[in-house]
N, C-alpha and C. Protein backbone atom coordinates (compact mmCIF):
# COMPACT_ATOMS: atom_id res chain seq x y z
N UNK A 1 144.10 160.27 -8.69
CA UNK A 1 143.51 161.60 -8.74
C UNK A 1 142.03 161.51 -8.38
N UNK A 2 141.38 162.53 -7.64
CA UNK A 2 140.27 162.49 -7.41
C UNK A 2 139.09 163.29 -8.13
N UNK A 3 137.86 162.91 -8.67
CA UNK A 3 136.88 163.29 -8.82
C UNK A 3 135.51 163.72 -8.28
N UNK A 4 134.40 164.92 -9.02
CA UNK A 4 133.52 165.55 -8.51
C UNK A 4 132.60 163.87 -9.36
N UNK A 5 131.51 163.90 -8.44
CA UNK A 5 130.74 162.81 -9.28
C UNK A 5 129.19 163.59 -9.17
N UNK A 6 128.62 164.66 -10.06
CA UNK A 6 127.34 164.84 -10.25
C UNK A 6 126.58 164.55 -10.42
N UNK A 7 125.57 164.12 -9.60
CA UNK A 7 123.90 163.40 -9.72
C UNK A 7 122.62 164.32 -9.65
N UNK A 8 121.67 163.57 -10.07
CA UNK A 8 120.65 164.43 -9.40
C UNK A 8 119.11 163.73 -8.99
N UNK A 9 118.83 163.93 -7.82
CA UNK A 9 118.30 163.64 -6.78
C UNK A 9 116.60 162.94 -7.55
N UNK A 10 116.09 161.62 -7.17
CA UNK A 10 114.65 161.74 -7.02
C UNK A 10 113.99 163.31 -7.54
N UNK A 11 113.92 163.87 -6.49
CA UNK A 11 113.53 165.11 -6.69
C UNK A 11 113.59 166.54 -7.46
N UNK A 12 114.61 166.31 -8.54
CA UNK A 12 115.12 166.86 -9.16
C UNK A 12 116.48 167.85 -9.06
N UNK A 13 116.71 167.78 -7.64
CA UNK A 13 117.90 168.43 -7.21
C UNK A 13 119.09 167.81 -8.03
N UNK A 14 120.36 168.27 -7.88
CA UNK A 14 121.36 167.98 -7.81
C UNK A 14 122.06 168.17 -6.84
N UNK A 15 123.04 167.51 -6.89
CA UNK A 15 124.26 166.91 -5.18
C UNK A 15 125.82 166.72 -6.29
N UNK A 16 126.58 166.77 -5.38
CA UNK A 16 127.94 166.34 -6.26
C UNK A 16 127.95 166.12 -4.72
N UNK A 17 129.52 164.69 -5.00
CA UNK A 17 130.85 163.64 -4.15
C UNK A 17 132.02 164.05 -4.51
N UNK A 18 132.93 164.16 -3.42
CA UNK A 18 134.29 164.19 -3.83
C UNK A 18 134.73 162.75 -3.42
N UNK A 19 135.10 162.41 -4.49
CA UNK A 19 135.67 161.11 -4.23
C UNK A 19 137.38 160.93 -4.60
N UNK A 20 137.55 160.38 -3.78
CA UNK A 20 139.14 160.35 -3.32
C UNK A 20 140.00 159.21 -4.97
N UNK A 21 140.99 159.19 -4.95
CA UNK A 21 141.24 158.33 -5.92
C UNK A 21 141.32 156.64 -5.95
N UNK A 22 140.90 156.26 -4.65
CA UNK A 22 140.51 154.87 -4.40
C UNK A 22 138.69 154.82 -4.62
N UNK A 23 138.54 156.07 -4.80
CA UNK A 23 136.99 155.38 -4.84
C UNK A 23 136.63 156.21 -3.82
N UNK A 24 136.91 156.59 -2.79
CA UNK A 24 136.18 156.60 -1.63
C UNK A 24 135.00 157.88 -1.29
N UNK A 25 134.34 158.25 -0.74
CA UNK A 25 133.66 159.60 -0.94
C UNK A 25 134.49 159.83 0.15
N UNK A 26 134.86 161.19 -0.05
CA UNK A 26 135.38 162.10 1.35
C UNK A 26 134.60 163.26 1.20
N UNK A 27 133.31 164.06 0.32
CA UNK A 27 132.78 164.74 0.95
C UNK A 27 131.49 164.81 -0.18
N UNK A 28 130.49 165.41 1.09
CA UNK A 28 128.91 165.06 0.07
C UNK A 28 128.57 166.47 -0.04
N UNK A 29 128.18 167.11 -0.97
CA UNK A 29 127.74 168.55 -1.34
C UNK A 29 125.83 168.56 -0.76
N UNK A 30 125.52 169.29 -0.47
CA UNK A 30 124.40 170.14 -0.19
C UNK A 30 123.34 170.05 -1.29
N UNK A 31 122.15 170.10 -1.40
CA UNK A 31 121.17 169.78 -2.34
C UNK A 31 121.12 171.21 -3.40
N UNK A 32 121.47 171.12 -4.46
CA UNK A 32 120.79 172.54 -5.67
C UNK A 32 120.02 172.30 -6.19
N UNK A 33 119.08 173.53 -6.41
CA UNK A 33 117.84 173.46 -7.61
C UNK A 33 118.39 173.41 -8.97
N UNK A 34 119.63 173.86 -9.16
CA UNK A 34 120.03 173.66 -10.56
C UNK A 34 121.65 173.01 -10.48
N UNK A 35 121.21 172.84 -12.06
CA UNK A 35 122.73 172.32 -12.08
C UNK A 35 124.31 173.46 -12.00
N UNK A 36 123.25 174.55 -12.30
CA UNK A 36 124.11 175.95 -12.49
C UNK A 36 124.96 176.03 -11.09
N UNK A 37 124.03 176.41 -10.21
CA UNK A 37 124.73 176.01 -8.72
C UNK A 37 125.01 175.12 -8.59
N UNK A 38 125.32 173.38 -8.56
CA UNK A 38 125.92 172.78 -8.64
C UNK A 38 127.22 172.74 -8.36
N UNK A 39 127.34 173.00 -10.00
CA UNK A 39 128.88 173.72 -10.99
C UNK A 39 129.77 174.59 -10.08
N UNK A 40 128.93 175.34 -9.44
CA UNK A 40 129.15 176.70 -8.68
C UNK A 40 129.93 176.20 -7.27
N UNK A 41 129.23 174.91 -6.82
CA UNK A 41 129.44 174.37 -5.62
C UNK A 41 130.85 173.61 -5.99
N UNK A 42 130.80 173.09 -6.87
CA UNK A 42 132.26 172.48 -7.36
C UNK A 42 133.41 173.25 -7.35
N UNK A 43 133.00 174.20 -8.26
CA UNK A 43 134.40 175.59 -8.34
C UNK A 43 134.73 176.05 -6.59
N UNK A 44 133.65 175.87 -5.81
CA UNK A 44 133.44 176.52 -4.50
C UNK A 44 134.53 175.39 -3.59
N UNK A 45 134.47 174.50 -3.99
CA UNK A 45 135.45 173.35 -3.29
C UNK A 45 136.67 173.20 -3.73
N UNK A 46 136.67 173.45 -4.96
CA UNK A 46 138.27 173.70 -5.26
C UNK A 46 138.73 174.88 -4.86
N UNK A 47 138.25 175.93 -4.42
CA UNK A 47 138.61 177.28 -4.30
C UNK A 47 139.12 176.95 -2.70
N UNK A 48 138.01 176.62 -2.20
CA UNK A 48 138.10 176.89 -0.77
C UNK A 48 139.08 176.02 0.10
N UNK A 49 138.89 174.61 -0.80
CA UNK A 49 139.59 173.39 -0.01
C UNK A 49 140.93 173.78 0.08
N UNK A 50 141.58 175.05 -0.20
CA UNK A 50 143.07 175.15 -0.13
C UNK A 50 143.62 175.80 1.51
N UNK A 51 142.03 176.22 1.99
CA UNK A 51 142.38 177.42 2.90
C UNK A 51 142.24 176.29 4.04
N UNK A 52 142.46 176.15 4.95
CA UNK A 52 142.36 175.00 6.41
C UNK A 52 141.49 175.66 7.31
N UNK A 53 141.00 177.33 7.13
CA UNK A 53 140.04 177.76 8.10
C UNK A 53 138.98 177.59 7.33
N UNK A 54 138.59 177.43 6.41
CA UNK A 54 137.28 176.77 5.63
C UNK A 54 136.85 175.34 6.42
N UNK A 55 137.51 174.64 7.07
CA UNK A 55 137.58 173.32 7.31
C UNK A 55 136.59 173.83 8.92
N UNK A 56 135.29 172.96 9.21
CA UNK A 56 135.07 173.47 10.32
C UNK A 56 134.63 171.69 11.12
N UNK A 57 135.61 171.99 12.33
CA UNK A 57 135.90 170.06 12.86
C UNK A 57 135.28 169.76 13.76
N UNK A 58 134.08 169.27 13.62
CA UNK A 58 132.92 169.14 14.78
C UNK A 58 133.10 167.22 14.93
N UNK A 59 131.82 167.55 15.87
CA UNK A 59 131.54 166.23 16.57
C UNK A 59 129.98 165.93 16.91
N UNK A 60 129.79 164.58 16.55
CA UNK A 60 128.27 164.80 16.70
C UNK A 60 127.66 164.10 17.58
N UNK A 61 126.24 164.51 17.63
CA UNK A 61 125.74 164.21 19.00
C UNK A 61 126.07 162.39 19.35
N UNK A 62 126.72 161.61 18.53
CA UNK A 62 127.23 160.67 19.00
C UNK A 62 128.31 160.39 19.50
N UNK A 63 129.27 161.37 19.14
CA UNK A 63 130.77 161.55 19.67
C UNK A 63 131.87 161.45 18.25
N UNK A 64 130.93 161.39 16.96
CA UNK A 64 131.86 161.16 15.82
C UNK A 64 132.21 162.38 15.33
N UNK A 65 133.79 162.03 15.23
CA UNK A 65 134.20 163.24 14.27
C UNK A 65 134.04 163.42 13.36
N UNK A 66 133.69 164.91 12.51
CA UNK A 66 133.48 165.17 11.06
C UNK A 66 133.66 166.55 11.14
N UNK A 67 133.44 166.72 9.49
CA UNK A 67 133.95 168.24 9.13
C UNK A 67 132.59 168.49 7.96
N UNK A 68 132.91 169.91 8.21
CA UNK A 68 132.01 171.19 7.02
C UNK A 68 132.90 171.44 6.45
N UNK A 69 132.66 171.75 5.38
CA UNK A 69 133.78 172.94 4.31
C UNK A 69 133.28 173.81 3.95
N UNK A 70 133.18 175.02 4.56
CA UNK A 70 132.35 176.36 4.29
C UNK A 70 132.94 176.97 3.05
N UNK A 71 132.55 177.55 2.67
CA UNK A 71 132.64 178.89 1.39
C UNK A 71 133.02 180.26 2.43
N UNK A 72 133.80 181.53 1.50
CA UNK A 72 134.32 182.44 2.32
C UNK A 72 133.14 183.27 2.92
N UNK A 73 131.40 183.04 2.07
CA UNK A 73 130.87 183.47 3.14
C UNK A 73 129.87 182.83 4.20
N UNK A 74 130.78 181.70 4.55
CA UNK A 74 130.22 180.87 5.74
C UNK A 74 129.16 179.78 5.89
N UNK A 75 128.88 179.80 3.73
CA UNK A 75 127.82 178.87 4.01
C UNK A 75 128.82 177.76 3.78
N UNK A 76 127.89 176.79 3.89
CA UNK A 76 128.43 174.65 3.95
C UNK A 76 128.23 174.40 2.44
N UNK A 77 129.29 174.29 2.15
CA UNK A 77 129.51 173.58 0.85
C UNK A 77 129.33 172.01 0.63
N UNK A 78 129.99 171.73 1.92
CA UNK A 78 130.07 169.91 1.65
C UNK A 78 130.39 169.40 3.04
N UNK A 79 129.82 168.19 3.51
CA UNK A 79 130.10 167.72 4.64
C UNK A 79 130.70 166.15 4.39
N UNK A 80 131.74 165.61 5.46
CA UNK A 80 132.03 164.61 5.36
C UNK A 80 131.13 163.16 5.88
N UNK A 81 132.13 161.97 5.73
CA UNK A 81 131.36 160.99 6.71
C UNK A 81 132.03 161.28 8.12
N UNK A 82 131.30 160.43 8.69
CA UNK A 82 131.33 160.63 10.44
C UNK A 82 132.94 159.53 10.56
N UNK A 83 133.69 160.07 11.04
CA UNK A 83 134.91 158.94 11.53
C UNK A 83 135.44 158.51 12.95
N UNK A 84 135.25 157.58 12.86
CA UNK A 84 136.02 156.98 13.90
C UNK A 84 137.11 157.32 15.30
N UNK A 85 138.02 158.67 14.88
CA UNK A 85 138.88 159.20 15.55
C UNK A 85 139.05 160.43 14.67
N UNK A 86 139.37 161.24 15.53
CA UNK A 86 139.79 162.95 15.27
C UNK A 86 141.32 162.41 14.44
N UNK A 87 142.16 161.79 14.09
CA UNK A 87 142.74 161.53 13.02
C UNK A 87 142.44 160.84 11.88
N UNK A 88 141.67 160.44 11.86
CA UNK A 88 140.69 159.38 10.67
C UNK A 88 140.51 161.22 9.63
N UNK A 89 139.63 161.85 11.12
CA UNK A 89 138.98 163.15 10.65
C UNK A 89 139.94 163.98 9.75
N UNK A 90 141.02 163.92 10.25
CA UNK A 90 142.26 165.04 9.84
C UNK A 90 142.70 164.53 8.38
N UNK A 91 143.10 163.17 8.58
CA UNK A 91 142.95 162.57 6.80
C UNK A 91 142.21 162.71 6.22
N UNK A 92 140.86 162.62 6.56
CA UNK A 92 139.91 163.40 5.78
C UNK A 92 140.21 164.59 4.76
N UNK A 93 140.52 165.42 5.80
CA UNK A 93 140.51 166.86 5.32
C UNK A 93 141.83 166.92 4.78
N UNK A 94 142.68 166.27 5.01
CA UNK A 94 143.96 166.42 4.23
C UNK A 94 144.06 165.87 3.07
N UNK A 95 142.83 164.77 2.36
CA UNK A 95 142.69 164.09 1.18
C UNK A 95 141.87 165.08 0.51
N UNK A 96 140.90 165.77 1.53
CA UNK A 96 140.05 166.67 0.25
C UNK A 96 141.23 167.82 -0.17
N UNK A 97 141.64 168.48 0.64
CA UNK A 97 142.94 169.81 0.46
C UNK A 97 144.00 168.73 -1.11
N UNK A 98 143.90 167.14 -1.24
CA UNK A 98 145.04 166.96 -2.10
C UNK A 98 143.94 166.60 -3.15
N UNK A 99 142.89 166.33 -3.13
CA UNK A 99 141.97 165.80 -4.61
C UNK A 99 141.24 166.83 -5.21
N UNK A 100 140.88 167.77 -4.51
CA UNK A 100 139.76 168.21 -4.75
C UNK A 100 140.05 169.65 -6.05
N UNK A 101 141.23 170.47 -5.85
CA UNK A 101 141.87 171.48 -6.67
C UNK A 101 142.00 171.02 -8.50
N UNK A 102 142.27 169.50 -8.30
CA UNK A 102 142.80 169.49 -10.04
C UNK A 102 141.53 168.20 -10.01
N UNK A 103 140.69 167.72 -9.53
CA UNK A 103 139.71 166.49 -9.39
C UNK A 103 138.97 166.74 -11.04
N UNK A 104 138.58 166.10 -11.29
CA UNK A 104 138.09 166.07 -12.74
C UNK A 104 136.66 165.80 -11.99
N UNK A 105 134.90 166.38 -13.25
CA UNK A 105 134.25 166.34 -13.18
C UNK A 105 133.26 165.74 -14.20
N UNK A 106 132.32 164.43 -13.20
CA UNK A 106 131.80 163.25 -13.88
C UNK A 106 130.39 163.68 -13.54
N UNK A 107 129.89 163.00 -14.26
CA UNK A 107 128.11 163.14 -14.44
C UNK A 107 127.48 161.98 -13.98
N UNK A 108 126.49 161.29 -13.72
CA UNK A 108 125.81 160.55 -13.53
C UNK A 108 124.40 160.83 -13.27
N UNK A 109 123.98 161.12 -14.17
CA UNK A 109 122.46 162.18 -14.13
C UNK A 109 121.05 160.99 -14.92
């Protein structure tokens, strides 16, 4: 089963990881001033990660595939790592759609 892992930044921000149930990160959340949003960003990934048009499958100026996971109003919730092949990418997004709904939430603050 996979988990949210909440930190918070040098700077006082907070960030949350979805990490897969091997450990792995499959997606990094966006910087908050509070932990309130945070929280908010978490509920926002379980909500959203169910829908596949939330999923947005780019490529970057190096040629690596990756993904956004927007919220329904278009902002970026969480971005992945860069992979290897546009199927690396698709497991990606098919591990966050299976961890991320029931993922339990850890602290590390």
């Amino acid at each position: 089963m996979g988990s949210f892992l909440i930190s918070k930044r040098a700077n006082g921000e907070f960030q949350f990881v979805l990490k897969a149930g091997n450990g792995q990160v499959i997606l990094v959340s966006e910087a908050y001033t509070t932990r309130a949003a945070c929280d908010n960003g978490v509920e926002s990934v379980k909500k959203n990660s169910q829908d596949d048009n939330r999923f947005d499958r780019l490529e970057s100026k190096g040629g690596k595939p990756y993904f956004n996971l927007k919220a329904a109003n278009g902002q970026n919730i969480g971005t992945s790592e860069m992979y290897e092949s546009v199927a690396a990418r698709e497991n990606g997004v098919e591990s966050v759609k299976k961890n991320a709904p029931d993922a339990d939430v850890k602290e590390d603050l």
